[in-house]
Amino acid sequence: MGNRFQVKDRFADGAQYIDGRLRSGTSGRSHTVVDPATGDEVLTYELASAADVDEAVAAAKRAFPAWSGATPGERSDALHRLAAVLAEQAEDFAYAESLQCGKPIKLSTEFDVPGTIDNTAFFAGAARHLQGQAAAEYSGDHTSYVRREAIGVVGSIAPWNYPLQMAAWKILPAIAAGNTIVLKPAELTPLTSLMFAQAAKDAGLPDGVINIVTGAGREAGEHLVGHPDVVMTSFTGSTAVGKRVAEIATATVKRLHLELGGKAPFLVFDDADLEAAAHGAVAASLINTGQDCTAATRAYVQRPLHDAFVARVAELMETVRLGDPFAATTDLGPLVSHAQRDRVAGFVERARAYATVVTGGEIPQGELAEGAYYRPTLITGAAQDSEVVQSEIFGPVLVVLPFDTDDEGIALANDTPYGLAASAWSRDVYRANRATREIKAGCVWVNDHIPIISEMPHGGYKASGFGKDMSAYSFEEYTQVKHVMYDNTAVAAKDWHCTIFGDR
């Protein structure tokens, strides 16, 4: 890395971004961002209060008329400028993301930051395509057309696993459609969300269009979701918290978008390329130290390939290099916090009573002992109804189970409450196509697992939530559809009036 900015200096004015400037929270309580690789303090800041949320919402409300009234081309130009600013500041964003999350710098520089820049460029183009149904005379006597209009102030909550990308996924479609937004990032990882808002100001976006409040979920988050001037809530996080968000949002009849937990199946048929499947499973289960709601967590392998798959995955996992997130050779960084590491370790320790830990399953010692590290872990022999198969672990843990028939494999893949993502591995196009049809998930990859692109939607089935991030489909979340109907007859007494008074 080049010149790393000093975080404490960068955020000396506070970790709230309201109406175009950084300021301190007023809750009277502070929070410390910790480098999970070392346990060292990165930044201590004052948390937002309900009053701070009120000010942020008021700023967004003031900015809404002018921003929603801008032409699509004007909003597009602003987002193109934002993409350019993000590209100029890419190194700083990558550094801050790895510092607060512990993710390897190669992941931040090759995935998180370029993905966010691409997403910004995509929505810069998409801002010009807020299209409705073409005008036509559907009744014969009237011309109808559909408008897509901005809905108002959006109040969104983003998680800690991909702070920059999730902030972008919330902010970009909302503002491209003409809305303004108040975003609450996770208290653990606010740095890049704040930097994104500052970059937007550098790009010339008006003050108040993007606001960031960094506070506790119980105080700032719930107040934001329930705020009477917030017309929509988009939340990414656990299913349990998503249920609480839904309770608050529906009490005030808000539009609601939820992207919740996942427990992605990785379905390997007996004609699959074993080497490709094994490499794919290791990469897809360990990305972001397994802290990814689409990560491969349950590998179902048809019995003829099962033992060879387990052996190869174990072999590959043992080559994964843990270490300093800023070292170019590091493959796996720490989990986001020591508490999260201990949670993951708890799942594995409980699993020893009913399953086999083939490799991993331990906290490394030596020079990594101070960080929130956990070794890549492979488990076999667990029952389908066991905790490690059914619950979201959110760590570098892959469970492998065998299956016999295709029917059984697909049934097992569907046998959790979740439905966010899945993959099917086969050389047979008919077999793979059947899996894509019958697996109940918002994304099904074939012979790969994890890649996402800005042009395609991301969102789940079942307990994984509803609604879409990214793609033009996201405008369905962030726009109001209005039917406009013009009379073409210029007749005062119309035929249908006789159903109310008089005769035909």
Coordinates of C-alpha atoms in Angstrom, one line a residue:
M1 CA 0.0 0.0 0.0
G2 CA 1.1 3.6 -0.6
N3 CA 0.4 6.4 1.8
R4 CA -2.1 5.2 4.3
F5 CA -4.3 8.0 5.7
Q6 CA -4.5 8.3 9.4
V7 CA -8.0 7.2 10.4
K8 CA -8.2 9.2 13.6
D9 CA -7.3 12.4 11.8
R10 CA -9.7 11.6 8.9
F11 CA -12.6 11.2 11.3
A12 CA -11.6 13.6 14.0
D13 CA -15.0 15.4 13.5
G14 CA -17.0 12.3 14.2
A15 CA -18.5 9.3 12.5
Q16 CA -21.8 10.8 11.5
Y17 CA -22.2 12.3 8.0
I18 CA -25.3 14.6 8.0
D19 CA -26.1 17.2 5.4
G20 CA -22.7 17.2 3.8
R21 CA -20.4 17.2 6.8
L22 CA -18.9 14.9 9.4
R23 CA -20.0 15.5 13.0
S24 CA -20.0 13.7 16.3
G25 CA -22.9 11.6 17.6
T26 CA -24.9 12.8 20.6
S27 CA -25.9 9.6 22.3
G28 CA -23.4 10.0 25.1
R29 CA -22.0 6.6 24.3
S30 CA -18.9 5.7 22.3
H31 CA -17.8 2.7 20.2
T32 CA -14.4 1.5 19.2
V33 CA -13.5 0.2 15.8
V34 CA -10.9 -2.6 16.3
D35 CA -8.5 -4.1 13.9
P36 CA -9.5 -7.7 14.1
A37 CA -6.0 -8.9 13.0
T38 CA -4.3 -7.4 16.0
G39 CA -6.9 -6.3 18.5
D40 CA -5.6 -2.7 18.3
E41 CA -7.9 0.3 18.4
V42 CA -8.5 2.0 15.0
L43 CA -11.0 4.7 16.0
T44 CA -13.2 5.5 18.9
Y45 CA -16.3 7.6 18.1
E46 CA -19.5 8.8 19.6
L47 CA -22.6 6.8 18.6
A48 CA -25.6 8.4 17.0
S49 CA -28.7 9.2 19.0
A50 CA -32.3 9.3 17.9
A51 CA -31.9 13.1 17.6
D52 CA -29.1 12.5 15.1
V53 CA -31.3 10.3 13.1
D54 CA -34.0 13.0 13.1
E55 CA -31.5 15.5 11.8
A56 CA -30.2 13.1 9.1
V57 CA -33.8 12.3 7.9
A58 CA -34.6 16.1 7.9
A59 CA -31.6 16.7 5.7
A60 CA -32.6 14.0 3.3
K61 CA -36.2 15.3 3.2
R62 CA -34.9 18.8 2.4
A63 CA -32.7 17.5 -0.4
F64 CA -35.4 15.3 -1.9
P65 CA -37.4 17.8 -4.0
A66 CA -34.4 19.1 -6.0
W67 CA -32.7 15.7 -6.3
S68 CA -35.9 13.9 -7.5
G69 CA -36.6 16.9 -9.8
A70 CA -33.2 16.6 -11.5
T71 CA -33.3 15.0 -14.9
P72 CA -32.2 11.4 -15.3
G73 CA -29.2 12.7 -17.2
E74 CA -28.2 15.0 -14.4
R75 CA -28.3 12.2 -11.8
S76 CA -26.4 9.9 -14.3
D77 CA -23.7 12.5 -14.7
A78 CA -23.3 12.8 -10.9
L79 CA -22.9 9.1 -10.5
H80 CA -20.4 8.9 -13.3
R81 CA -18.4 11.5 -11.5
L82 CA -18.7 9.5 -8.3
A83 CA -17.4 6.4 -10.0
A84 CA -14.3 8.4 -11.1
V85 CA -13.7 9.7 -7.6
L86 CA -14.0 6.2 -6.2
A87 CA -11.4 5.0 -8.7
E88 CA -9.1 7.9 -7.7
Q89 CA -9.4 6.9 -4.1
A90 CA -9.4 3.1 -4.6
E91 CA -6.2 2.6 -2.5
D92 CA -7.6 4.4 0.5
F93 CA -10.9 2.5 0.3
A94 CA -9.1 -0.8 0.1
Y95 CA -6.9 0.0 3.0
A96 CA -9.8 1.2 5.2
E97 CA -11.9 -1.9 4.3
S98 CA -9.2 -4.3 5.2
L99 CA -8.3 -2.4 8.4
Q100 CA -11.8 -2.5 9.8
C101 CA -12.8 -5.9 8.6
G102 CA -9.6 -7.9 8.6
K103 CA -10.1 -9.1 5.0
P104 CA -7.0 -9.7 2.9
I105 CA -5.9 -6.7 1.0
K106 CA -6.0 -8.7 -2.2
L107 CA -9.8 -9.3 -1.7
S108 CA -10.4 -5.6 -1.0
T109 CA -8.4 -4.5 -4.0
E110 CA -9.6 -7.1 -6.5
F111 CA -13.2 -7.6 -5.3
D112 CA -14.7 -5.1 -2.9
V113 CA -13.4 -1.8 -4.3
P114 CA -13.6 -2.6 -8.1
G115 CA -17.0 -4.1 -7.6
T116 CA -18.2 -1.0 -5.9
I117 CA -16.8 1.2 -8.7
D118 CA -18.4 -1.0 -11.3
N119 CA -21.7 -0.9 -9.5
T120 CA -21.6 2.9 -9.4
A121 CA -20.9 3.1 -13.1
F122 CA -23.8 0.7 -13.8
F123 CA -26.2 2.8 -11.9
A124 CA -24.9 5.9 -13.6
G125 CA -26.2 4.3 -16.8
A126 CA -29.3 2.8 -15.3
A127 CA -30.4 6.2 -14.0
R128 CA -31.4 7.1 -17.6
H129 CA -33.6 4.0 -18.0
L130 CA -36.4 4.4 -15.4
Q131 CA -38.9 3.0 -17.9
G132 CA -42.5 2.1 -17.6
Q133 CA -44.9 0.3 -20.0
A134 CA -45.2 2.0 -23.4
A135 CA -48.2 4.2 -24.0
A136 CA -51.2 2.6 -25.7
E137 CA -55.0 2.7 -25.9
Y138 CA -55.7 -0.4 -23.8
S139 CA -59.4 0.6 -23.1
G140 CA -60.0 1.9 -26.6
D141 CA -61.1 5.3 -25.4
H142 CA -58.0 6.2 -23.3
T143 CA -54.3 6.4 -23.6
S144 CA -52.4 4.9 -20.7
Y145 CA -48.8 5.0 -19.7
V146 CA -46.7 4.2 -16.6
R147 CA -44.4 6.6 -14.7
R148 CA -41.7 5.5 -12.4
E149 CA -41.3 8.1 -9.7
A150 CA -38.9 8.5 -6.7
I151 CA -40.7 7.6 -3.5
G152 CA -38.9 9.9 -0.9
V153 CA -36.5 9.3 1.9
V154 CA -35.0 5.8 2.2
G155 CA -33.7 4.6 5.6
S156 CA -31.4 1.6 5.1
I157 CA -29.2 -0.6 7.3
A158 CA -26.1 -2.3 6.0
P159 CA -24.1 -5.2 7.6
W160 CA -20.4 -5.5 8.6
N161 CA -19.2 -8.3 6.3
Y162 CA -19.0 -6.1 3.1
P163 CA -19.3 -2.6 4.5
L164 CA -18.4 -0.8 1.3
Q165 CA -20.2 -2.9 -1.2
M166 CA -23.4 -3.2 0.9
A167 CA -23.4 0.6 1.4
A168 CA -23.2 1.0 -2.3
W169 CA -25.9 -1.6 -2.9
K170 CA -28.2 0.4 -0.7
I171 CA -27.3 3.9 -1.8
L172 CA -26.8 3.7 -5.5
P173 CA -30.2 2.4 -6.8
A174 CA -32.0 4.6 -4.3
I175 CA -30.3 7.8 -5.5
A176 CA -30.2 6.8 -9.1
A177 CA -34.0 6.7 -9.0
G178 CA -34.2 10.1 -7.4
N179 CA -34.6 9.3 -3.8
T180 CA -32.5 10.5 -0.9
I181 CA -31.1 8.2 1.8
V182 CA -30.0 7.8 5.4
L183 CA -27.8 4.8 5.8
K184 CA -26.9 3.2 9.1
P185 CA -23.7 1.0 8.7
A186 CA -22.7 -1.5 11.3
E187 CA -21.0 0.1 14.3
L188 CA -18.1 -2.3 13.8
T189 CA -17.3 -1.1 10.3
P190 CA -18.4 2.4 9.5
L191 CA -15.2 3.8 7.8
T192 CA -15.9 3.1 4.2
S193 CA -19.6 4.0 4.3
L194 CA -18.5 7.4 5.6
M195 CA -15.8 7.6 2.9
F196 CA -18.4 6.8 0.2
A197 CA -20.6 9.7 1.3
Q198 CA -17.5 12.0 1.3
A199 CA -16.6 10.8 -2.1
A200 CA -20.1 11.7 -3.3
K201 CA -19.7 15.2 -2.0
D202 CA -16.3 15.4 -3.9
A203 CA -18.2 14.3 -7.0
G204 CA -20.6 17.2 -6.6
L205 CA -23.7 15.4 -5.3
P206 CA -25.9 17.8 -3.3
D207 CA -25.7 17.9 0.5
G208 CA -28.4 15.8 2.1
V209 CA -28.8 13.3 -0.7
I210 CA -26.6 10.8 1.2
N211 CA -26.5 10.8 5.0
I212 CA -24.7 8.3 7.3
V213 CA -25.7 7.7 10.9
T214 CA -23.5 5.3 12.9
G215 CA -25.3 4.1 15.9
A216 CA -26.6 1.1 17.8
G217 CA -29.4 -0.9 16.2
R218 CA -31.7 -0.7 19.2
E219 CA -31.5 3.1 19.2
A220 CA -30.5 4.6 15.9
G221 CA -31.5 1.6 13.7
E222 CA -35.0 1.1 15.1
H223 CA -35.6 4.9 15.2
L224 CA -34.6 5.1 11.5
V225 CA -36.8 2.3 10.4
G226 CA -39.8 3.6 12.3
H227 CA -39.3 7.3 11.4
P228 CA -42.5 8.8 10.0
D229 CA -40.6 10.6 7.2
V230 CA -38.9 7.5 6.0
V231 CA -40.9 5.8 3.3
M232 CA -38.8 2.7 2.6
T233 CA -36.4 0.5 4.5
S234 CA -33.8 -1.7 3.0
F235 CA -32.1 -4.1 5.4
T236 CA -29.3 -6.6 5.0
G237 CA -28.4 -8.8 7.9
S238 CA -29.6 -11.8 9.9
T239 CA -33.0 -13.3 9.6
A240 CA -33.7 -12.7 13.3
V241 CA -33.0 -9.0 13.1
G242 CA -34.8 -8.8 9.8
K243 CA -38.0 -10.0 11.5
R244 CA -37.7 -7.1 14.0
V245 CA -37.1 -4.6 11.1
A246 CA -40.2 -5.9 9.4
E247 CA -42.3 -5.5 12.6
I248 CA -41.3 -1.9 12.9
A249 CA -41.5 -1.0 9.2
T250 CA -44.9 -2.6 8.7
A251 CA -46.3 -0.7 11.7
T252 CA -46.0 2.4 9.6
V253 CA -46.8 0.8 6.2
K254 CA -43.3 1.3 4.8
R255 CA -42.0 -0.3 1.7
L256 CA -39.6 -3.1 2.8
H257 CA -36.7 -4.8 1.2
L258 CA -34.9 -7.6 3.1
E259 CA -31.8 -9.4 2.2
L260 CA -31.3 -11.9 5.1
G261 CA -29.4 -15.0 6.0
G262 CA -28.2 -17.8 3.8
K263 CA -27.0 -21.4 4.0
A264 CA -26.0 -22.0 0.4
P265 CA -25.9 -25.6 -0.8
F266 CA -23.1 -26.8 -3.1
L267 CA -24.5 -29.7 -5.0
V268 CA -22.0 -32.0 -6.7
F269 CA -23.3 -34.7 -9.0
D270 CA -21.3 -37.8 -9.8
D271 CA -20.4 -36.7 -13.3
A272 CA -18.9 -33.4 -12.1
D273 CA -15.3 -32.3 -12.7
L274 CA -13.9 -33.3 -9.3
E275 CA -10.9 -30.9 -9.4
A276 CA -13.1 -28.0 -10.4
A277 CA -15.6 -28.8 -7.7
A278 CA -13.0 -29.1 -5.0
H279 CA -11.3 -25.8 -5.9
G280 CA -14.7 -24.1 -6.2
A281 CA -15.8 -25.4 -2.8
V282 CA -12.7 -24.1 -1.0
A283 CA -12.9 -20.7 -2.6
A284 CA -16.6 -20.4 -2.1
S285 CA -16.6 -21.5 1.5
L286 CA -13.6 -19.4 2.6
I287 CA -14.3 -16.1 0.7
N288 CA -14.2 -13.2 3.3
T289 CA -13.3 -15.8 5.9
G290 CA -16.7 -17.4 5.3
Q291 CA -18.5 -14.2 6.3
D292 CA -20.7 -14.2 3.2
C293 CA -24.4 -15.0 3.1
T294 CA -23.9 -16.6 -0.3
A295 CA -20.8 -18.6 0.8
A296 CA -20.9 -22.4 0.2
T297 CA -21.7 -23.9 3.5
R298 CA -23.3 -27.3 2.8
A299 CA -21.7 -29.5 0.1
Y300 CA -23.8 -32.4 -1.0
V301 CA -21.7 -34.8 -3.0
Q302 CA -23.1 -37.9 -4.8
R303 CA -21.7 -41.0 -3.2
P304 CA -19.3 -42.1 -5.9
L305 CA -17.4 -38.8 -5.6
H306 CA -17.9 -38.2 -1.9
D307 CA -14.7 -39.6 -0.4
A308 CA -12.4 -38.2 -3.1
F309 CA -14.1 -34.8 -2.8
V310 CA -13.5 -34.7 1.0
A311 CA -9.9 -35.7 0.6
R312 CA -9.2 -33.1 -2.1
V313 CA -11.0 -30.3 -0.2
A314 CA -9.1 -31.1 3.0
E315 CA -5.8 -31.1 1.1
L316 CA -6.5 -27.7 -0.5
M317 CA -7.8 -26.2 2.7
E318 CA -4.5 -27.1 4.4
T319 CA -2.6 -24.9 1.8
V320 CA -4.6 -21.8 2.7
R321 CA -2.3 -19.1 4.2
L322 CA -3.5 -17.2 7.2
G323 CA -1.7 -14.0 8.1
D324 CA -1.5 -10.2 8.1
P325 CA -4.4 -8.9 6.0
F326 CA -2.0 -6.4 4.4
A327 CA 0.5 -9.0 3.2
A328 CA 0.1 -9.8 -0.5
T329 CA 0.5 -13.6 0.2
T330 CA -2.3 -13.8 2.8
D331 CA -5.3 -15.9 1.7
L332 CA -7.4 -15.8 4.8
G333 CA -7.7 -13.0 7.3
P334 CA -9.3 -12.9 10.7
L335 CA -13.0 -12.9 11.3
V336 CA -14.5 -9.4 11.9
S337 CA -14.2 -9.7 15.7
H338 CA -13.1 -12.0 18.5
A339 CA -16.8 -12.4 19.4
Q340 CA -17.6 -13.7 15.9
R341 CA -14.6 -16.0 16.0
D342 CA -15.7 -17.5 19.3
R343 CA -19.2 -17.9 17.9
V344 CA -17.8 -19.9 15.0
A345 CA -15.6 -21.9 17.2
G346 CA -18.6 -22.8 19.4
F347 CA -20.4 -24.3 16.4
V348 CA -17.4 -26.5 15.6
E349 CA -16.9 -27.6 19.2
R350 CA -20.5 -28.6 19.6
A351 CA -20.3 -30.5 16.3
R352 CA -17.5 -32.7 17.6
A353 CA -20.1 -34.6 19.6
Y354 CA -21.9 -35.8 16.4
A355 CA -19.6 -35.3 13.5
T356 CA -16.0 -35.5 12.4
V357 CA -13.7 -32.5 12.0
V358 CA -11.5 -33.5 9.1
T359 CA -9.2 -30.5 9.1
G360 CA -9.1 -27.1 10.9
G361 CA -11.4 -26.6 13.8
E362 CA -8.9 -24.6 15.8
I363 CA -7.8 -21.1 16.8
P364 CA -4.2 -20.6 15.6
Q365 CA -1.5 -19.7 18.1
G366 CA 1.8 -18.0 17.8
E367 CA 1.9 -14.7 16.0
L368 CA -1.8 -14.9 15.0
A369 CA -3.0 -15.5 18.6
E370 CA -3.9 -11.9 19.2
G371 CA -6.2 -11.7 16.1
A372 CA -9.6 -13.1 15.5
Y373 CA -8.3 -15.9 13.3
Y374 CA -9.8 -19.4 12.8
R375 CA -8.4 -22.1 10.6
P376 CA -10.4 -23.4 7.5
T377 CA -12.6 -26.2 8.7
L378 CA -14.1 -29.2 7.0
I379 CA -16.7 -31.3 8.7
T380 CA -18.2 -34.6 7.7
G381 CA -20.7 -37.1 9.2
A382 CA -23.2 -34.6 10.4
A383 CA -26.9 -35.3 10.1
Q384 CA -29.1 -33.2 7.9
D385 CA -31.0 -31.9 10.9
S386 CA -27.9 -31.0 12.9
E387 CA -27.0 -27.4 13.9
V388 CA -24.0 -27.1 11.6
V389 CA -26.1 -28.1 8.6
Q390 CA -29.2 -26.0 9.4
S391 CA -27.8 -22.8 11.0
E392 CA -25.8 -20.0 9.5
I393 CA -22.3 -20.2 11.0
F394 CA -20.8 -17.2 9.1
G395 CA -17.2 -18.5 9.3
P396 CA -14.7 -20.6 7.4
V397 CA -16.6 -23.9 7.9
L398 CA -17.8 -26.3 5.2
V399 CA -19.9 -29.3 5.9
V400 CA -19.9 -32.2 3.4
L401 CA -22.8 -34.8 3.2
P402 CA -23.3 -37.6 0.8
F403 CA -26.4 -38.3 -1.3
D404 CA -27.5 -41.1 -3.7
T405 CA -30.1 -40.1 -6.2
D406 CA -30.6 -36.8 -8.0
D407 CA -34.0 -36.4 -6.3
E408 CA -32.4 -36.8 -2.9
G409 CA -29.7 -34.3 -3.6
I410 CA -32.1 -31.6 -4.7
A411 CA -34.4 -32.3 -1.8
L412 CA -31.5 -31.9 0.7
A413 CA -30.3 -28.7 -1.0
N414 CA -33.8 -27.3 -0.4
D415 CA -34.0 -28.6 3.2
T416 CA -33.2 -25.4 5.2
P417 CA -35.3 -22.3 5.9
Y418 CA -33.0 -20.3 3.6
G419 CA -32.9 -19.7 -0.1
L420 CA -30.4 -17.0 -1.1
A421 CA -27.9 -18.8 -3.3
A422 CA -26.8 -22.3 -4.4
S423 CA -24.7 -24.0 -7.0
A424 CA -24.9 -27.3 -9.0
W425 CA -21.8 -29.1 -10.4
S426 CA -22.3 -31.4 -13.4
R427 CA -21.2 -31.9 -17.0
D428 CA -24.7 -32.9 -18.0
V429 CA -26.7 -29.8 -19.2
Y430 CA -30.1 -31.5 -18.5
R431 CA -29.1 -32.4 -14.9
A432 CA -27.8 -28.9 -14.3
N433 CA -30.8 -27.3 -15.8
R434 CA -33.1 -29.4 -13.5
A435 CA -31.1 -28.2 -10.5
T436 CA -31.5 -24.6 -11.5
R437 CA -35.2 -25.0 -11.9
E438 CA -35.9 -26.9 -8.7
I439 CA -33.5 -25.4 -6.2
K440 CA -35.3 -22.7 -4.3
A441 CA -32.8 -19.9 -4.2
G442 CA -32.5 -16.4 -5.7
C443 CA -29.2 -17.3 -7.5
V444 CA -28.1 -20.7 -8.7
W445 CA -24.7 -21.0 -10.3
V446 CA -23.6 -23.9 -12.5
N447 CA -20.1 -25.1 -12.2
D448 CA -19.1 -22.1 -10.2
H449 CA -20.1 -20.4 -6.9
I450 CA -19.9 -16.8 -5.8
P451 CA -19.4 -14.5 -8.8
I452 CA -21.8 -11.5 -8.9
I453 CA -22.2 -8.9 -11.5
S454 CA -23.9 -5.4 -11.4
E455 CA -26.3 -6.2 -14.3
M456 CA -27.9 -9.1 -12.5
P457 CA -30.2 -9.1 -9.4
H458 CA -29.2 -10.4 -5.9
G459 CA -31.9 -11.5 -3.4
G460 CA -33.4 -14.5 -1.9
Y461 CA -36.3 -16.8 -1.4
K462 CA -37.9 -18.1 1.9
A463 CA -36.3 -16.9 5.1
S464 CA -33.5 -15.2 3.0
G465 CA -35.9 -12.3 2.4
F466 CA -37.4 -10.6 -0.6
G467 CA -36.5 -7.9 -3.1
K468 CA -33.4 -7.3 -5.2
D469 CA -30.1 -5.5 -4.9
M470 CA -28.2 -4.5 -8.0
S471 CA -29.5 -4.6 -11.6
A472 CA -32.4 -2.7 -13.1
Y473 CA -34.7 -4.9 -11.0
S474 CA -33.6 -2.9 -8.0
F475 CA -35.6 0.1 -9.3
E476 CA -38.7 -2.0 -8.6
E477 CA -37.7 -1.5 -4.9
Y478 CA -36.9 2.2 -5.1
T479 CA -39.6 3.6 -7.4
Q480 CA -43.3 4.2 -7.2
V481 CA -45.2 3.0 -10.2
K482 CA -48.0 5.3 -11.3
H483 CA -50.6 4.7 -14.0
V484 CA -51.6 7.8 -15.9
M485 CA -54.8 7.6 -18.1
Y486 CA -56.0 10.2 -20.6
D487 CA -59.5 10.3 -22.0
N488 CA -59.4 10.6 -25.8
T489 CA -63.1 11.0 -26.6
A490 CA -63.9 14.5 -25.4
V491 CA -67.4 13.2 -24.7
A492 CA -69.2 14.6 -21.6
A493 CA -71.7 11.8 -21.1
K494 CA -69.8 8.5 -21.4
D495 CA -71.4 5.1 -21.9
W496 CA -70.2 3.8 -18.6
H497 CA -72.0 6.6 -16.7
C498 CA -75.3 4.8 -17.2
T499 CA -74.2 2.3 -14.6
I500 CA -74.4 5.1 -12.1
F501 CA -77.2 7.4 -13.3
G502 CA -79.5 7.7 -16.4
D503 CA -79.9 5.4 -19.4
R504 CA -77.6 4.6 -22.3

